[in-house]
Amino acid sequence: MRAVGFNQNQPISSETALVDIDLPVPDAKGRDLLVEIKAISVNPVDTKTRKNAVLEPGQYKILGYDAAGVVKAVGPDVKLFKPGDEVYYAGAINRQGTNAEFHLVDERIVGAKPKTLSFEQAAALPLTAITAYETLFHRMRVQDKVASAWNAVLLIGSAGGVGSIAIQLLRELSDVTVIATASRPETQAWTQELGAHHVLDHSKPLAKQIADLAIGAPAFVFSITETSQHIGDILELIAPQGRLGLIDDPKEPVDVRQFKRKALSIHWETMFARPVFQTADMIEQHKLLNHVAELVDAGKIKTTLSDILGPINAANLKAAHALIESGKTRGKLVLSGF
């Protein structure tokens, strides 16, 4: 089968940063599905893994943590899917990725593809939907109000893939006020279109902008990017007993002792935790992906796809990685077919 991989940690400008390779088609065992990949999308985790993965000599690592496709075969213990089913999912970081014609994935982290979406539109959703859903509803529990706080969520860095779906999930599944942040006119317009009640500029002090709204201190802050840059503002603006969720890796150490004064709780999300550690509640990802698909098919949530860069090959994936590393993408970048 055709695939795209790498066997050296290199800058994306290097000719061999990602290369086209041929590999055997894997066999489905246990609860695995063998999926024929129809479309994939690219995320910041792809670029981070390319730079930092520990590689075995002579072995290629295949990236890709978002996919939509068709089940071609199933392992003997599979209960949820059958060959011919259309699916979408984000995979697991400790296994080979989706940048290949065929891919193995545990059925418990797979959802039925939204019927109203193309494979390309569906491939834009899984990783970001899982990340946003788990952070907001499983970790931070925004459905449980914080006493004496403004029932609002501040989403820092909300124009990318995670923020784009988080805004929509909050509007559909909660009664919180959604405060988005974006720094450019086009990304500010994007977050407003997705349903944010207020849009702030994260290139300027956020605490002052929250104070200028004159509504109160928000109960929740979901810091999607640049947490270390905004930590001072977060500590100032968040309500006592508030909850902070984050998904990035702060560039500077964050002193958690600063959170004691307001009795704040910290919720650090990685959507790979359940599949990597095979947790007892791993099937929650199957359930939430099906829930998101239902919301999409009901017209309540839309795909966050922004661009289709062409077929899945090394050249197009290198272009996608370069765009992700620029930090200026809006929504999700998708590649379609081989």
GROMACS .gro file of C-alpha atoms in nm:
model
  338
    1MET     CA    1   0.000   0.000   0.000
    2ARG     CA    2   0.107   0.359  -0.056
    3ALA     CA    3   0.193   0.567   0.250
    4VAL     CA    4   0.384   0.876   0.358
    5GLY     CA    5   0.638   0.851   0.638
    6PHE     CA    6   0.972   0.968   0.774
    7ASN     CA    7   1.276   0.812   0.937
    8GLN     CA    8   1.465   1.126   1.045
    9ASN     CA    9   1.359   1.425   1.255
   10GLN     CA   10   1.404   1.710   1.009
   11PRO     CA   11   1.270   2.060   0.940
   12ILE     CA   12   0.983   2.055   0.692
   13SER     CA   13   1.200   2.241   0.441
   14SER     CA   14   1.424   1.932   0.408
   15GLU     CA   15   1.365   1.730   0.093
   16THR     CA   16   1.326   1.405   0.291
   17ALA     CA   17   1.128   1.545   0.586
   18LEU     CA   18   0.837   1.333   0.456
   19VAL     CA   19   0.867   1.071   0.183
   20ASP     CA   20   0.641   0.845  -0.023
   21ILE     CA   21   0.684   0.477   0.069
   22ASP     CA   22   0.528   0.134   0.002
   23LEU     CA   23   0.427  -0.096   0.288
   24PRO     CA   24   0.234  -0.423   0.326
   25VAL     CA   25  -0.138  -0.397   0.399
   26PRO     CA   26  -0.179  -0.478   0.772
   27ASP     CA   27  -0.414  -0.747   0.910
   28ALA     CA   28  -0.705  -0.663   1.142
   29LYS     CA   29  -0.687  -0.849   1.475
   30GLY     CA   30  -0.874  -0.822   1.804
   31ARG     CA   31  -1.103  -0.517   1.805
   32ASP     CA   32  -0.923  -0.348   1.515
   33LEU     CA   33  -1.084  -0.223   1.197
   34LEU     CA   34  -0.890  -0.212   0.871
   35VAL     CA   35  -1.001   0.116   0.713
   36GLU     CA   36  -0.948   0.224   0.353
   37ILE     CA   37  -0.854   0.589   0.391
   38LYS     CA   38  -1.052   0.835   0.179
   39ALA     CA   39  -0.941   1.164   0.337
   40ILE     CA   40  -0.719   1.288   0.620
   41SER     CA   41  -0.656   1.619   0.790
   42VAL     CA   42  -0.339   1.762   0.941
   43ASN     CA   43  -0.299   1.888   1.299
   44PRO     CA   44  -0.026   2.054   1.507
   45VAL     CA   45   0.042   1.715   1.668
   46ASP     CA   46   0.159   1.587   1.328
   47THR     CA   47   0.430   1.853   1.309
   48LYS     CA   48   0.532   1.804   1.673
   49THR     CA   49   0.564   1.430   1.627
   50ARG     CA   50   0.767   1.474   1.307
   51LYS     CA   51   1.015   1.689   1.497
   52ASN     CA   52   1.037   1.489   1.819
   53ALA     CA   53   0.947   1.122   1.761
   54VAL     CA   54   1.200   0.861   1.875
   55LEU     CA   55   1.268   0.652   1.563
   56GLU     CA   56   1.397   0.298   1.524
   57PRO     CA   57   1.688   0.269   1.276
   58GLY     CA   58   1.558   0.176   0.933
   59GLN     CA   59   1.193   0.205   1.037
   60TYR     CA   60   0.947   0.460   0.900
   61LYS     CA   61   0.699   0.644   1.120
   62ILE     CA   62   0.365   0.721   0.954
   63LEU     CA   63   0.192   1.031   1.082
   64GLY     CA   64  -0.176   1.123   1.063
   65TYR     CA   65  -0.431   1.149   1.344
   66ASP     CA   66  -0.751   1.226   1.156
   67ALA     CA   67  -0.925   1.019   0.893
   68ALA     CA   68  -1.249   0.933   0.720
   69GLY     CA   69  -1.285   0.613   0.523
   70VAL     CA   70  -1.456   0.280   0.464
   71VAL     CA   71  -1.416  -0.035   0.676
   72LYS     CA   72  -1.259  -0.306   0.457
   73ALA     CA   73  -1.208  -0.580   0.718
   74VAL     CA   74  -1.262  -0.636   1.091
   75GLY     CA   75  -1.085  -0.825   1.366
   76PRO     CA   76  -1.254  -1.129   1.527
   77ASP     CA   77  -1.361  -0.935   1.839
   78VAL     CA   78  -1.520  -0.636   1.663
   79LYS     CA   79  -1.878  -0.562   1.772
   80LEU     CA   80  -1.958  -0.211   1.652
   81PHE     CA   81  -1.882  -0.206   1.277
   82LYS     CA   82  -1.883  -0.424   0.967
   83PRO     CA   83  -1.713  -0.407   0.626
   84GLY     CA   84  -1.861  -0.132   0.411
   85ASP     CA   85  -1.935   0.105   0.702
   86GLU     CA   86  -1.825   0.465   0.655
   87VAL     CA   87  -1.631   0.590   0.959
   88TYR     CA   88  -1.429   0.879   1.095
   89TYR     CA   89  -1.179   0.889   1.381
   90ALA     CA   90  -0.847   1.026   1.511
   91GLY     CA   91  -0.645   0.713   1.588
   92ALA     CA   92  -0.379   0.678   1.856
   93ILE     CA   93  -0.037   0.842   1.877
   94ASN     CA   94   0.140   0.519   1.979
   95ARG     CA   95   0.038   0.341   1.657
   96GLN     CA   96   0.108   0.401   1.289
   97GLY     CA   97  -0.095   0.690   1.152
   98THR     CA   98  -0.354   0.755   0.885
   99ASN     CA   99  -0.126   0.886   0.606
  100ALA     CA  100  -0.162   0.553   0.428
  101GLU     CA  101  -0.404   0.376   0.194
  102PHE     CA  102  -0.510   0.137   0.472
  103HIS     CA  103  -0.504   0.187   0.848
  104LEU     CA  104  -0.569  -0.016   1.163
  105VAL     CA  105  -0.770   0.142   1.443
  106ASP     CA  106  -0.947   0.015   1.756
  107GLU     CA  107  -1.324   0.030   1.701
  108ARG     CA  108  -1.378   0.188   2.045
  109ILE     CA  109  -1.235   0.521   1.925
  110VAL     CA  110  -1.420   0.523   1.591
  111GLY     CA  111  -1.750   0.691   1.504
  112ALA     CA  112  -1.997   0.649   1.220
  113LYS     CA  113  -1.921   0.919   0.961
  114PRO     CA  114  -2.181   1.197   0.945
  115LYS     CA  115  -2.413   1.100   0.660
  116THR     CA  116  -2.449   1.456   0.533
  117LEU     CA  117  -2.074   1.516   0.495
  118SER     CA  118  -1.825   1.415   0.230
  119PHE     CA  119  -1.520   1.218   0.341
  120GLU     CA  120  -1.316   1.539   0.315
  121GLN     CA  121  -1.556   1.735   0.534
  122ALA     CA  122  -1.573   1.453   0.789
  123ALA     CA  123  -1.194   1.412   0.807
  124ALA     CA  124  -1.165   1.768   0.938
  125LEU     CA  125  -1.356   1.687   1.257
  126PRO     CA  126  -1.242   1.390   1.471
  127LEU     CA  127  -0.928   1.501   1.657
  128THR     CA  128  -1.049   1.851   1.724
  129ALA     CA  129  -1.401   1.737   1.815
  130ILE     CA  130  -1.268   1.479   2.061
  131THR     CA  131  -1.024   1.731   2.211
  132ALA     CA  132  -1.285   2.004   2.252
  133TYR     CA  133  -1.560   1.770   2.375
  134GLU     CA  134  -1.339   1.594   2.630
  135THR     CA  135  -1.186   1.919   2.757
  136LEU     CA  136  -1.514   2.105   2.797
  137PHE     CA  137  -1.755   1.833   2.908
  138HIS     CA  138  -1.544   1.550   3.054
  139ARG     CA  139  -1.259   1.747   3.215
  140MET     CA  140  -1.376   2.104   3.288
  141ARG     CA  141  -1.743   2.007   3.320
  142VAL     CA  142  -1.876   2.339   3.197
  143GLN     CA  143  -2.227   2.200   3.246
  144ASP     CA  144  -2.169   2.239   3.623
  145LYS     CA  145  -2.184   2.608   3.715
  146VAL     CA  146  -1.931   2.784   3.938
  147ALA     CA  147  -2.086   2.977   4.229
  148SER     CA  148  -2.081   3.359   4.197
  149ALA     CA  149  -1.905   3.344   3.859
  150TRP     CA  150  -2.015   3.467   3.518
  151ASN     CA  151  -2.129   3.151   3.340
  152ALA     CA  152  -1.893   3.206   3.049
  153VAL     CA  153  -1.605   3.026   2.876
  154LEU     CA  154  -1.308   3.222   2.745
  155LEU     CA  155  -1.152   3.033   2.451
  156ILE     CA  156  -0.797   3.158   2.395
  157GLY     CA  157  -0.685   3.104   2.035
  158SER     CA  158  -1.020   2.999   1.895
  159ALA     CA  159  -0.983   3.033   1.517
  160GLY     CA  160  -0.801   2.703   1.464
  161GLY     CA  161  -0.945   2.355   1.449
  162VAL     CA  162  -1.009   2.296   1.821
  163GLY     CA  163  -1.150   2.645   1.882
  164SER     CA  164  -1.371   2.627   1.575
  165ILE     CA  165  -1.548   2.315   1.697
  166ALA     CA  166  -1.541   2.421   2.064
  167ILE     CA  167  -1.746   2.732   1.988
  168GLN     CA  168  -2.012   2.525   1.815
  169LEU     CA  169  -2.024   2.253   2.082
  170LEU     CA  170  -2.063   2.512   2.357
  171ARG     CA  171  -2.347   2.685   2.173
  172GLU     CA  172  -2.533   2.359   2.113
  173LEU     CA  173  -2.467   2.165   2.433
  174SER     CA  174  -2.452   2.431   2.705
  175ASP     CA  175  -2.598   2.764   2.813
  176VAL     CA  176  -2.263   2.937   2.870
  177THR     CA  177  -2.160   3.265   2.714
  178VAL     CA  178  -1.884   3.200   2.459
  179ILE     CA  179  -1.595   3.449   2.450
  180ALA     CA  180  -1.357   3.377   2.162
  181THR     CA  181  -1.018   3.531   2.091
  182ALA     CA  182  -0.860   3.597   1.750
  183SER     CA  183  -0.609   3.856   1.634
  184ARG     CA  184  -0.680   3.911   1.264
  185PRO     CA  185  -0.995   4.050   1.097
  186GLU     CA  186  -1.055   3.731   0.900
  187THR     CA  187  -1.019   3.502   1.204
  188GLN     CA  188  -1.233   3.732   1.417
  189ALA     CA  189  -1.505   3.715   1.150
  190TRP     CA  190  -1.469   3.335   1.141
  191THR     CA  191  -1.525   3.296   1.517
  192GLN     CA  192  -1.828   3.526   1.503
  193GLU     CA  193  -1.972   3.323   1.217
  194LEU     CA  194  -1.934   3.007   1.425
  195GLY     CA  195  -2.140   3.158   1.707
  196ALA     CA  196  -1.914   3.335   1.959
  197HIS     CA  197  -2.104   3.590   2.171
  198HIS     CA  198  -1.795   3.809   2.213
  199VAL     CA  199  -1.463   3.818   2.025
  200LEU     CA  200  -1.149   3.957   2.189
  201ASP     CA  201  -0.801   4.020   2.048
  202HIS     CA  202  -0.543   3.796   2.214
  203SER     CA  203  -0.257   4.013   2.086
  204LYS     CA  204  -0.370   4.266   2.352
  205PRO     CA  205  -0.411   4.222   2.730
  206LEU     CA  206  -0.709   3.993   2.784
  207ALA     CA  207  -0.786   4.082   3.146
  208LYS     CA  208  -0.859   4.443   3.051
  209GLN     CA  209  -1.081   4.335   2.761
  210ILE     CA  210  -1.281   4.108   2.994
  211ALA     CA  211  -1.313   4.391   3.246
  212ASP     CA  212  -1.433   4.624   2.971
  213LEU     CA  213  -1.722   4.388   2.899
  214ALA     CA  214  -1.844   4.476   3.252
  215ILE     CA  215  -2.031   4.148   3.297
  216GLY     CA  216  -1.814   3.970   3.553
  217ALA     CA  217  -1.535   3.715   3.592
  218PRO     CA  218  -1.578   3.408   3.367
  219ALA     CA  219  -1.605   3.071   3.538
  220PHE     CA  220  -1.404   2.888   3.272
  221VAL     CA  221  -1.096   2.947   3.058
  222PHE     CA  222  -0.999   2.704   2.782
  223SER     CA  223  -0.645   2.796   2.675
  224ILE     CA  224  -0.589   2.633   2.337
  225THR     CA  225  -0.255   2.794   2.256
  226GLU     CA  226   0.019   3.015   2.405
  227THR     CA  227  -0.082   2.941   2.764
  228SER     CA  228   0.246   3.066   2.913
  229GLN     CA  229   0.206   3.397   2.728
  230HIS     CA  230  -0.142   3.453   2.874
  231ILE     CA  231  -0.107   3.299   3.220
  232GLY     CA  232  -0.090   3.635   3.399
  233ASP     CA  233  -0.411   3.753   3.232
  234ILE     CA  234  -0.582   3.419   3.304
  235LEU     CA  235  -0.502   3.441   3.675
  236GLU     CA  236  -0.636   3.796   3.687
  237LEU     CA  237  -0.957   3.750   3.489
  238ILE     CA  238  -1.085   3.406   3.594
  239ALA     CA  239  -1.342   3.378   3.874
  240PRO     CA  240  -1.255   3.232   4.214
  241GLN     CA  241  -1.310   2.854   4.208
  242GLY     CA  242  -1.290   2.872   3.830
  243ARG     CA  243  -1.163   2.596   3.602
  244LEU     CA  244  -0.877   2.623   3.353
  245GLY     CA  245  -0.846   2.375   3.068
  246LEU     CA  246  -0.540   2.363   2.844
  247ILE     CA  247  -0.409   2.146   2.564
  248ASP     CA  248  -0.079   2.305   2.464
  249ASP     CA  249   0.271   2.254   2.603
  250PRO     CA  250   0.361   2.591   2.760
  251LYS     CA  251   0.695   2.724   2.638
  252GLU     CA  252   0.776   2.852   2.986
  253PRO     CA  253   0.709   2.662   3.311
  254VAL     CA  254   0.378   2.754   3.476
  255ASP     CA  255   0.395   2.781   3.855
  256VAL     CA  256   0.077   2.606   3.972
  257ARG     CA  257   0.113   2.763   4.317
  258GLN     CA  258  -0.033   3.078   4.162
  259PHE     CA  259  -0.367   2.900   4.130
  260LYS     CA  260  -0.407   2.843   4.504
  261ARG     CA  261  -0.523   3.197   4.592
  262LYS     CA  262  -0.844   3.160   4.390
  263ALA     CA  263  -0.879   2.784   4.451
  264LEU     CA  264  -0.861   2.721   4.078
  265SER     CA  265  -0.859   2.376   3.921
  266ILE     CA  266  -0.647   2.279   3.619
  267HIS     CA  267  -0.759   2.030   3.356
  268TRP     CA  268  -0.492   1.926   3.106
  269GLU     CA  269  -0.633   1.739   2.810
  270THR     CA  270  -0.474   1.501   2.564
  271MET     CA  271  -0.724   1.308   2.355
  272PHE     CA  272  -0.475   1.023   2.311
  273ALA     CA  273  -0.479   0.932   2.683
  274ARG     CA  274  -0.775   0.696   2.657
  275PRO     CA  275  -0.649   0.487   2.360
  276VAL     CA  276  -0.281   0.490   2.463
  277PHE     CA  277  -0.358   0.365   2.815
  278GLN     CA  278  -0.656   0.150   2.707
  279THR     CA  279  -0.871   0.306   2.981
  280ALA     CA  280  -1.192   0.138   3.093
  281ASP     CA  281  -1.391   0.430   2.947
  282MET     CA  282  -1.211   0.429   2.611
  283ILE     CA  283  -1.544   0.377   2.433
  284GLU     CA  284  -1.645   0.732   2.533
  285GLN     CA  285  -1.465   0.848   2.218
  286HIS     CA  286  -1.686   0.625   2.004
  287LYS     CA  287  -1.992   0.768   2.179
  288LEU     CA  288  -1.891   1.133   2.148
  289LEU     CA  289  -1.798   1.098   1.781
  290ASN     CA  290  -2.142   0.949   1.715
  291HIS     CA  291  -2.296   1.239   1.910
  292VAL     CA  292  -2.104   1.492   1.700
  293ALA     CA  293  -2.217   1.312   1.383
  294GLU     CA  294  -2.579   1.338   1.499
  295LEU     CA  295  -2.535   1.712   1.560
  296VAL     CA  296  -2.382   1.755   1.215
  297ASP     CA  297  -2.659   1.560   1.042
  298ALA     CA  298  -2.919   1.766   1.231
  299GLY     CA  299  -2.761   2.085   1.092
  300LYS     CA  300  -2.649   2.207   1.435
  301ILE     CA  301  -2.273   2.184   1.377
  302LYS     CA  302  -2.078   2.233   1.058
  303THR     CA  303  -1.744   2.102   0.943
  304THR     CA  304  -1.440   2.317   1.012
  305LEU     CA  305  -1.268   2.229   0.684
  306SER     CA  306  -1.098   2.534   0.534
  307ASP     CA  307  -0.884   2.398   0.246
  308ILE     CA  308  -0.831   2.074   0.049
  309LEU     CA  309  -0.467   2.059  -0.058
  310GLY     CA  310  -0.494   1.769  -0.304
  311PRO     CA  311  -0.419   1.396  -0.284
  312ILE     CA  312  -0.231   1.232   0.003
  313ASN     CA  313   0.138   1.236  -0.089
  314ALA     CA  314   0.464   1.362   0.056
  315ALA     CA  315   0.466   1.689  -0.138
  316ASN     CA  316   0.116   1.790  -0.029
  317LEU     CA  317   0.173   1.681   0.330
  318LYS     CA  318   0.492   1.887   0.344
  319ALA     CA  319   0.291   2.189   0.227
  320ALA     CA  320   0.030   2.121   0.496
  321HIS     CA  321   0.295   2.089   0.770
  322ALA     CA  322   0.452   2.419   0.661
  323LEU     CA  323   0.114   2.593   0.681
  324ILE     CA  324   0.046   2.448   1.028
  325GLU     CA  325   0.389   2.560   1.149
  326SER     CA  326   0.321   2.913   1.023
  327GLY     CA  327   0.054   2.948   1.293
  328LYS     CA  328  -0.177   3.129   1.054
  329THR     CA  329  -0.423   2.860   0.954
  330ARG     CA  330  -0.798   2.893   0.995
  331GLY     CA  331  -1.006   2.581   1.044
  332LYS     CA  332  -0.866   2.252   0.912
  333LEU     CA  333  -0.641   2.148   0.621
  334VAL     CA  334  -0.751   1.829   0.444
  335LEU     CA  335  -0.597   1.593   0.188
  336SER     CA  336  -0.812   1.360  -0.021
  337GLY     CA  337  -0.732   1.014  -0.159
  338PHE     CA  338  -0.414   0.876  -0.316
   0.00000   0.00000   0.00000
